Coordinates of C-alpha atoms in Angstrom, one line a residue:
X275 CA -2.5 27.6 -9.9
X276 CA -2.0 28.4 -5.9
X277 CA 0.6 30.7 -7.0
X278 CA -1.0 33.2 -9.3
X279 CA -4.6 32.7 -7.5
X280 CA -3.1 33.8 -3.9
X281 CA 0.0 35.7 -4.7
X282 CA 2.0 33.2 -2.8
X283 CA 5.2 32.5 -3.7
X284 CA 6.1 28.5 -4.5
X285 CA 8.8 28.7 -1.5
X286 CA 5.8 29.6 0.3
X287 CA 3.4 27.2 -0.4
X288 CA 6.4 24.5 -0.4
X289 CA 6.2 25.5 3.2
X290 CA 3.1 25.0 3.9
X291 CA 2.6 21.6 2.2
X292 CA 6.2 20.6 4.4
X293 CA 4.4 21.5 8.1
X294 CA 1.6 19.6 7.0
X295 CA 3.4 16.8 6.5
X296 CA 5.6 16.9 9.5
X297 CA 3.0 17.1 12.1
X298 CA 2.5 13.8 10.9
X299 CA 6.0 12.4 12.6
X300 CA 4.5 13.2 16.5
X301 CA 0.6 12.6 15.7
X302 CA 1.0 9.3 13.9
X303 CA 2.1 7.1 17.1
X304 CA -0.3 9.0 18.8
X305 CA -3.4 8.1 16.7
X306 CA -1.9 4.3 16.6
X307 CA -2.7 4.4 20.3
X308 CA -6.0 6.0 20.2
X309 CA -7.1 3.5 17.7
X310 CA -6.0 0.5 20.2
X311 CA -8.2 2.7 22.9
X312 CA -11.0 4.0 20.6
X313 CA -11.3 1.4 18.0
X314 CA -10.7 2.4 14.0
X315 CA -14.0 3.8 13.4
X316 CA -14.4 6.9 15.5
X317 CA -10.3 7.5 14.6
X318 CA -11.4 7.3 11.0
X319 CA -14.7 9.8 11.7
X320 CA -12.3 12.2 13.2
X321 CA -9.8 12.0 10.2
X322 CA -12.1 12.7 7.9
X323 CA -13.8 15.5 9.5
X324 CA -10.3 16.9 10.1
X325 CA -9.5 16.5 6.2
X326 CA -13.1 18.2 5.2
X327 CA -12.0 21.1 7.9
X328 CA -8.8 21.6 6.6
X329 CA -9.2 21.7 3.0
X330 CA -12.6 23.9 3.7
X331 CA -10.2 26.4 5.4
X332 CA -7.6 26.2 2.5
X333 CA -10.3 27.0 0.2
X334 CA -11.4 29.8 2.4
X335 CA -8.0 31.1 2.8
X336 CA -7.2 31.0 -0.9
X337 CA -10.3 32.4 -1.8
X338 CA -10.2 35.8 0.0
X339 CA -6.7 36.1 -0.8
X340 CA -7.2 35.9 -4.5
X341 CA -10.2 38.3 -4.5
X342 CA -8.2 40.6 -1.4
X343 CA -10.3 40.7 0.7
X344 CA -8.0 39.9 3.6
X345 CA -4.1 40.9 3.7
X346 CA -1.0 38.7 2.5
X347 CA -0.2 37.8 7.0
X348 CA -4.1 36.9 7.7
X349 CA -4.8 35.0 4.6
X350 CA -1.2 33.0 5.5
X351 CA -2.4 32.4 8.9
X352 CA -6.0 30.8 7.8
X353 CA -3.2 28.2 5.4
X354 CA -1.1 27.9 8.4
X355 CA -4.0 26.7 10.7
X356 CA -5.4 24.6 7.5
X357 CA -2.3 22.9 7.5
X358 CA -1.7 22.3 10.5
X359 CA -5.5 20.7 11.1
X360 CA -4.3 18.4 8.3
X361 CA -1.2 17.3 9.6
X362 CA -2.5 16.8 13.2
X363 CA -5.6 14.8 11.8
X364 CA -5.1 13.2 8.3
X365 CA -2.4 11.2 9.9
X366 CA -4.3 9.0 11.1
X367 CA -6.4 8.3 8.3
X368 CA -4.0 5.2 6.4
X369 CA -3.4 3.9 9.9
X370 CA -6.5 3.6 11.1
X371 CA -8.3 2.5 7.6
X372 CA -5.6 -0.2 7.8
X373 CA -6.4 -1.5 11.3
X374 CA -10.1 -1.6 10.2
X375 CA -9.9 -3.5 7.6
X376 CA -7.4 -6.1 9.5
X377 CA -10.1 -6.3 12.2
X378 CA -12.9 -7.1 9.8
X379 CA -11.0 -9.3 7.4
X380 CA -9.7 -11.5 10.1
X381 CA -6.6 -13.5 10.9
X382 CA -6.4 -15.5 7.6
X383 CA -7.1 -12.4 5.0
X384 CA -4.9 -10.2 6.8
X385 CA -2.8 -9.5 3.6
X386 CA -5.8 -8.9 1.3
X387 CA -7.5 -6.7 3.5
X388 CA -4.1 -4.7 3.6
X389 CA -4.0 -5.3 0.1
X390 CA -7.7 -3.3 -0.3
X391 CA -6.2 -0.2 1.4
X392 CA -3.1 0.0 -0.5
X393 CA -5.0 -0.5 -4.1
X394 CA -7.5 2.4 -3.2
X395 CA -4.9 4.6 -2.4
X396 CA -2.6 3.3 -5.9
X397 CA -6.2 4.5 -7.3
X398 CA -6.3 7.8 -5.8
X399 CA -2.7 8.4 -7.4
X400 CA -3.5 7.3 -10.3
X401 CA -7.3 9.5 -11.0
X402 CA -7.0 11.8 -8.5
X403 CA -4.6 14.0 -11.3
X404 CA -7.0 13.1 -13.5
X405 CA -10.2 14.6 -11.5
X406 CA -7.7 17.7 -11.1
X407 CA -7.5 18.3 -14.7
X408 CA -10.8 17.9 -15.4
X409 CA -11.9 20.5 -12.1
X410 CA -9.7 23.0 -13.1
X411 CA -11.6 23.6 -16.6
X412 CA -14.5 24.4 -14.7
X413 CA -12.5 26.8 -12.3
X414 CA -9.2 27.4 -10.9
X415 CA -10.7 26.7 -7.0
X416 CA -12.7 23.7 -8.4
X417 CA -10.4 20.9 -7.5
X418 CA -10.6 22.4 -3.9
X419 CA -14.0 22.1 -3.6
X420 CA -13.8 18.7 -4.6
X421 CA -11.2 18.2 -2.0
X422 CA -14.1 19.7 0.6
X423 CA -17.2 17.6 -0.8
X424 CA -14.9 14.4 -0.9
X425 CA -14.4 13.6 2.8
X426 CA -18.5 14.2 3.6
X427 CA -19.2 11.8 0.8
X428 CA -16.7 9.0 3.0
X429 CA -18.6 10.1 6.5
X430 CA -22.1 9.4 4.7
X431 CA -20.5 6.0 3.2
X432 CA -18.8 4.5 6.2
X433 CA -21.2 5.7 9.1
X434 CA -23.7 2.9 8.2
X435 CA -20.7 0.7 8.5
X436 CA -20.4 -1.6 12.0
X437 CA -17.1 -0.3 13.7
X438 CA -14.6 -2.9 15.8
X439 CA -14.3 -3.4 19.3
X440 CA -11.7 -1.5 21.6
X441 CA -8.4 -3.7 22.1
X442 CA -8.5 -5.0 25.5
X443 CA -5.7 -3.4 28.0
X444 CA -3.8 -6.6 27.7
X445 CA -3.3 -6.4 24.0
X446 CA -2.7 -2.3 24.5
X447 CA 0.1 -3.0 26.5
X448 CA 1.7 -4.4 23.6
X449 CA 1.9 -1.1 22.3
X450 CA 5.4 0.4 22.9
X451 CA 7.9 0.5 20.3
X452 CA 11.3 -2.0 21.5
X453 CA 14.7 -2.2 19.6
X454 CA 13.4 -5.5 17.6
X455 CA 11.0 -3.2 15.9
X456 CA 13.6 -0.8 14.5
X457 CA 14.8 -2.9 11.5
X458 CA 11.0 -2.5 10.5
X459 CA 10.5 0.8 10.7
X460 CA 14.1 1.2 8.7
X461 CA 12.5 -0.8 5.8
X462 CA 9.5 1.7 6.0
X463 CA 11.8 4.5 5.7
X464 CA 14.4 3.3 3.7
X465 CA 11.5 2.3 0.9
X466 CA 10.0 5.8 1.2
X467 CA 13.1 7.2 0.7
X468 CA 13.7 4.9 -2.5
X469 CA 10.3 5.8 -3.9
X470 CA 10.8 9.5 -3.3
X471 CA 14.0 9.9 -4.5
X472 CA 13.1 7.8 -7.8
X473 CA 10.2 10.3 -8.4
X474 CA 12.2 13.5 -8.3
X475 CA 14.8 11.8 -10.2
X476 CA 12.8 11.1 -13.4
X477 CA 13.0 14.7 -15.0
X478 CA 16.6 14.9 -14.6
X479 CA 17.1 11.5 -16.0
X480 CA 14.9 11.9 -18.8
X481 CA 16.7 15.3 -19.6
X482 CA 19.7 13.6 -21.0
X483 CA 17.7 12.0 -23.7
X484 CA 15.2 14.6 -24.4
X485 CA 18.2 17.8 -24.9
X486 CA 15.7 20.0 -22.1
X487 CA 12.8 19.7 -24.1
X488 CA 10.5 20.8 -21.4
X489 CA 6.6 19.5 -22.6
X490 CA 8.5 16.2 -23.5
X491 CA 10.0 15.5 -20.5
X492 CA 7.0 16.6 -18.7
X493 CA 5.2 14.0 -21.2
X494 CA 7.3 11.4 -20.2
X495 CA 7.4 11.5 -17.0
X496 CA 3.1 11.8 -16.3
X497 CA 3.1 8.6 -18.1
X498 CA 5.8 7.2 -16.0
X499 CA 3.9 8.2 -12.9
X500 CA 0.4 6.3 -14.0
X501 CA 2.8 3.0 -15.3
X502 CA 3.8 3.3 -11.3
X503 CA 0.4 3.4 -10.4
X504 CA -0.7 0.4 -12.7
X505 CA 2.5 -1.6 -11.7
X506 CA 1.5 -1.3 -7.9
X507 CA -2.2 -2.0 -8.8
X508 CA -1.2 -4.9 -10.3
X509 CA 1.2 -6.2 -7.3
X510 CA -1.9 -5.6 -5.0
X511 CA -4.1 -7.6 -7.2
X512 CA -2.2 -10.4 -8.7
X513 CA -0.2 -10.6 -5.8
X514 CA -1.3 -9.9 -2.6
X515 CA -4.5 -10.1 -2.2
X516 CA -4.7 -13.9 -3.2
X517 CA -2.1 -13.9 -1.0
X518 CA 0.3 -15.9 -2.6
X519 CA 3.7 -15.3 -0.8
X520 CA 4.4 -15.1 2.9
X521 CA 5.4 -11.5 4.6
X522 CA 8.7 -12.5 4.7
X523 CA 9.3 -13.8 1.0
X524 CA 7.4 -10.3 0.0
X525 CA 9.6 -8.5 1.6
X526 CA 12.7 -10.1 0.0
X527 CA 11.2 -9.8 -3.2
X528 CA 10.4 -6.3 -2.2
X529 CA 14.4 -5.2 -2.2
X530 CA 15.2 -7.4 -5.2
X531 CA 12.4 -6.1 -7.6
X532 CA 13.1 -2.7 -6.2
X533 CA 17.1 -3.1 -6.9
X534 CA 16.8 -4.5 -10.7
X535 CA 14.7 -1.6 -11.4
X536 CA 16.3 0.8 -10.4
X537 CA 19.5 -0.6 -11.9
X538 CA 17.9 -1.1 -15.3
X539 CA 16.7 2.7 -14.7
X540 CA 20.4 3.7 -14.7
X541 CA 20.9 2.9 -18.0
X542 CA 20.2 4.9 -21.3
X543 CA 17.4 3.4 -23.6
X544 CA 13.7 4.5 -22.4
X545 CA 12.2 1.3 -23.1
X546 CA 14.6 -0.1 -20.0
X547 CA 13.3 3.1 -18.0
X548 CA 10.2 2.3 -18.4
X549 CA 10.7 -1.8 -17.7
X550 CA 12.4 0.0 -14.3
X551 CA 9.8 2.2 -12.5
X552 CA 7.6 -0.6 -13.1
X553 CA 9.4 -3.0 -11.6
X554 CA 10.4 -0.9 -8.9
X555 CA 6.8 0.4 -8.1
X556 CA 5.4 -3.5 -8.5
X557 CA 8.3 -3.8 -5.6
X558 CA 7.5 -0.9 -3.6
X559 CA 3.4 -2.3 -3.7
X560 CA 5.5 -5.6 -2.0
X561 CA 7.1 -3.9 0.1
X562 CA 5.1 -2.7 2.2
X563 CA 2.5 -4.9 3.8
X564 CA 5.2 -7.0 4.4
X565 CA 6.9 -5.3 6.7
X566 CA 3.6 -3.9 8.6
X567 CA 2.7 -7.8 8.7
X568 CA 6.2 -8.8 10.5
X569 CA 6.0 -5.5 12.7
X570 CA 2.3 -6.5 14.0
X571 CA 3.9 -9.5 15.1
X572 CA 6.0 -7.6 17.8
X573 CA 3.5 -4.8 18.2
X574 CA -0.4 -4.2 18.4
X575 CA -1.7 -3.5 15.0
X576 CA -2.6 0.4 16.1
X577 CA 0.8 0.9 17.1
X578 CA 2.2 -0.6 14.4
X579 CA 0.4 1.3 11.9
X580 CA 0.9 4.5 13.2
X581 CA 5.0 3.8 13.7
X582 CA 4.7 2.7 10.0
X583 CA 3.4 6.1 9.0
X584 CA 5.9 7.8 11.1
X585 CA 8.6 5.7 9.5
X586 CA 7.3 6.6 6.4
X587 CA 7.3 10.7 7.2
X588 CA 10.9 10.5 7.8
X589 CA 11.5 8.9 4.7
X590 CA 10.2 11.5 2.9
X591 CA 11.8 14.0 4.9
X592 CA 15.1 12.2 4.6
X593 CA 14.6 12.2 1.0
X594 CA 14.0 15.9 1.2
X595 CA 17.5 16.5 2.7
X596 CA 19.3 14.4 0.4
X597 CA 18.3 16.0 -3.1
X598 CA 20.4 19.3 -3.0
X599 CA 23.3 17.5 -1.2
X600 CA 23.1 15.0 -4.0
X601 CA 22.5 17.5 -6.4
X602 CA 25.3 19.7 -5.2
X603 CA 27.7 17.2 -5.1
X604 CA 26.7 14.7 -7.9
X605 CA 24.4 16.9 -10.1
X606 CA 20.5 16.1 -10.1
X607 CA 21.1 13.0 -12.8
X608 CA 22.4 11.1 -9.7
X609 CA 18.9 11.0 -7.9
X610 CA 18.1 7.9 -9.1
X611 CA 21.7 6.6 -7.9
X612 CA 21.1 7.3 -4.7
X613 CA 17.9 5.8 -4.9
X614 CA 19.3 2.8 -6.0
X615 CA 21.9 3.1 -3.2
X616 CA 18.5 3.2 -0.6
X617 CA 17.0 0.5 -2.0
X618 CA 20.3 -1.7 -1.6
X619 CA 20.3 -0.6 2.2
X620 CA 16.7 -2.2 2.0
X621 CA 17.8 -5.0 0.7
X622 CA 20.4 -5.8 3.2
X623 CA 17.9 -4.5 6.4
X624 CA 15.9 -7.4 4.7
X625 CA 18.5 -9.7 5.2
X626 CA 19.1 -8.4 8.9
X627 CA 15.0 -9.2 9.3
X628 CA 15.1 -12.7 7.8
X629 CA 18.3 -14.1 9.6
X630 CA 16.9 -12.6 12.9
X631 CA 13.5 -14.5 12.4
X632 CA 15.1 -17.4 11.3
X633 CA 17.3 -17.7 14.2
X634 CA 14.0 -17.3 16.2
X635 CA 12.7 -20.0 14.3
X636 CA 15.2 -22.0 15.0
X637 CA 15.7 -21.2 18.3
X638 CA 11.9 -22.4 19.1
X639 CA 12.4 -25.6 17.4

């Protein structure tokens, strides 16, 4: 729809959508410290007003360049500036949301309130397409203006809302990132990368069985995307927010679940596709409030959240590199090979976490 509205070719807008994205690798540890100065709310304020400005500026953009009012190089430089308002901004949004909730939820509800954030965001995946579809029968630009209106709904919701205190300097100090955090930030990137490379995977897998048949395949893999969604919803609901593991058994189960789907995903009958993006998505949804748990144990919870995010960026960027070698070399029905390769290199960076906190534990005792 960008495409034939602005004249834009999809290398183009692929562009765009990529430096958004990347500002969020040097503006993510950044935010993670100004919510351990600031607090969460005013870092969650500024987010969303940075969303609402960004996505008003993409609609502005798009909308003189589909009537042409403005050339091809001026229209491209009000996306460029959206973009980059975006990346800069939005990346602090997940972070600090997290953090919040943490803060109110206190010490012992730590997992559910993690749990919260991670569920509303399986629910954006899951009916935000869905609000998409039904804004683009009204017209082409709608679902931007939804994207505008939606952020100044959140501002008049969370306002009201009582905000947390400033971490003392003490607790600030505990802010910078040491070399027994990097086996957490490697799960974080390692998962992203499984997830990724899983997603972009399923249309070459599923081409196999379905001879090319475009609307099939595209069929088949929308309804693979929403059993994702409803597999993480249900690890969020079932699982963690009654909080029935610890972090470190979640994150084991993470690489195991994550592993045996993926495996069973490898194999020919759909059913067993299916059975395998489930698993692996109820795995992913494990995955990763276990390892922000264990990484706020070495680092404050700002910090940690916004070295989490970062982690995550390079996954997807890693991801990004890997498909055309992989297709080049393998052909694109080995994407979900190499993710199953990723998610082994999670498992074992799971075992490096739990013999290191066991020889902790055992040093202690």
């Amino acid at each position: 729809m960008l495409v034939a509205q602005t004249s834009l070719s999809l290398s183009v807008w692929a562009g765009l959508l990529t430096l958004g994205s990347m500002l969020f690798l040097p503006s993510s540890p950044w935010w993670g410290k100004q919510i351990a100065r600031l607090g969460s709310k005013p870092v969650v304020l500024w987010s969303l007003a940075g969303y609402g400005a960004s996505f008003l500026l993409l609609a502005m953009g798009c909308a003189l360049l589909s009537t042409r009012a403005v050339s091809a190089p001026i229209g491209l430089g009000i996306l460029i500036i959206a973009r980059v308002i975006y990346g800069l901004m939005v990346s602090a949004m997940v972070p600090a949301c997290q953090v919040w909730a943490l803060n109110r939820a206190g010490e012992g509800k730590r997992m559910t309130a993690l749990a919260t954030i991670s569920s509303g965001l399986s629910c954006g995946r899951l009916f935000g397409p869905l609000c998409a579809a039904g804004m683009l029968v009204i017209h082409p630009m709608a679902p931007l203006v939804l994207l505008v209106v939606a952020p100044l709904l959140a501002l008049a919701m969370l306002l009201p809302l009582r905000g947390t205190e400033p971490q003392p300097a003490v607790a600030r100090r505990n802010a910078r990132l040491r070399i027994d955090c990097l086996p957490y930030l490697l799960c974080a990137l390692l998962l992203a990368a499984t997830v990724s490379l899983m997603q972009l995977g399923l249309s070459p897998a599923l081409a196999r069985q379905f001879s090319g048949d475009t609307a099939a395949i595209s069929h088949q893999v929308a309804w693979l995307l929403s059993v994702a969604a409803i597999a993480s919803l249900g690890a969020q609901f079932m699982v963690l927010r009654p909080q029935l593991l610890t972090p470190l058994a979640l994150l084991l189960s993470a690489g195991l679940l994550m592993s045996l789907g993926l495996a069973m995903m490898l194999s020919t009958p759909l059913w067993l596709f299916y059975t395998g993006c489930a698993l692996l998505s109820f795995g992913a949804a494990l995955g990763t409030p276990a390892y922000q748990l264990l990484l706020n144990d070495r680092l404050a919870d700002g910090a940690g959240a916004g070295w989490i995010a970062t982690s995550h960026t390079l996954g997807y960027g890693l991801c990004a590199l890997l498909v055309p070698l992989v297709s080049q070399s393998q052909g694109e029905t080995a994407l979900i090979a190499a993710a199953f390769s990723a998610a082994l290199l999670f498992v074992a960076m799971s075992g490096v976490i739990w013999r290191a906190r066991r020889r902790s534990t055992l040093s202690a005792h």
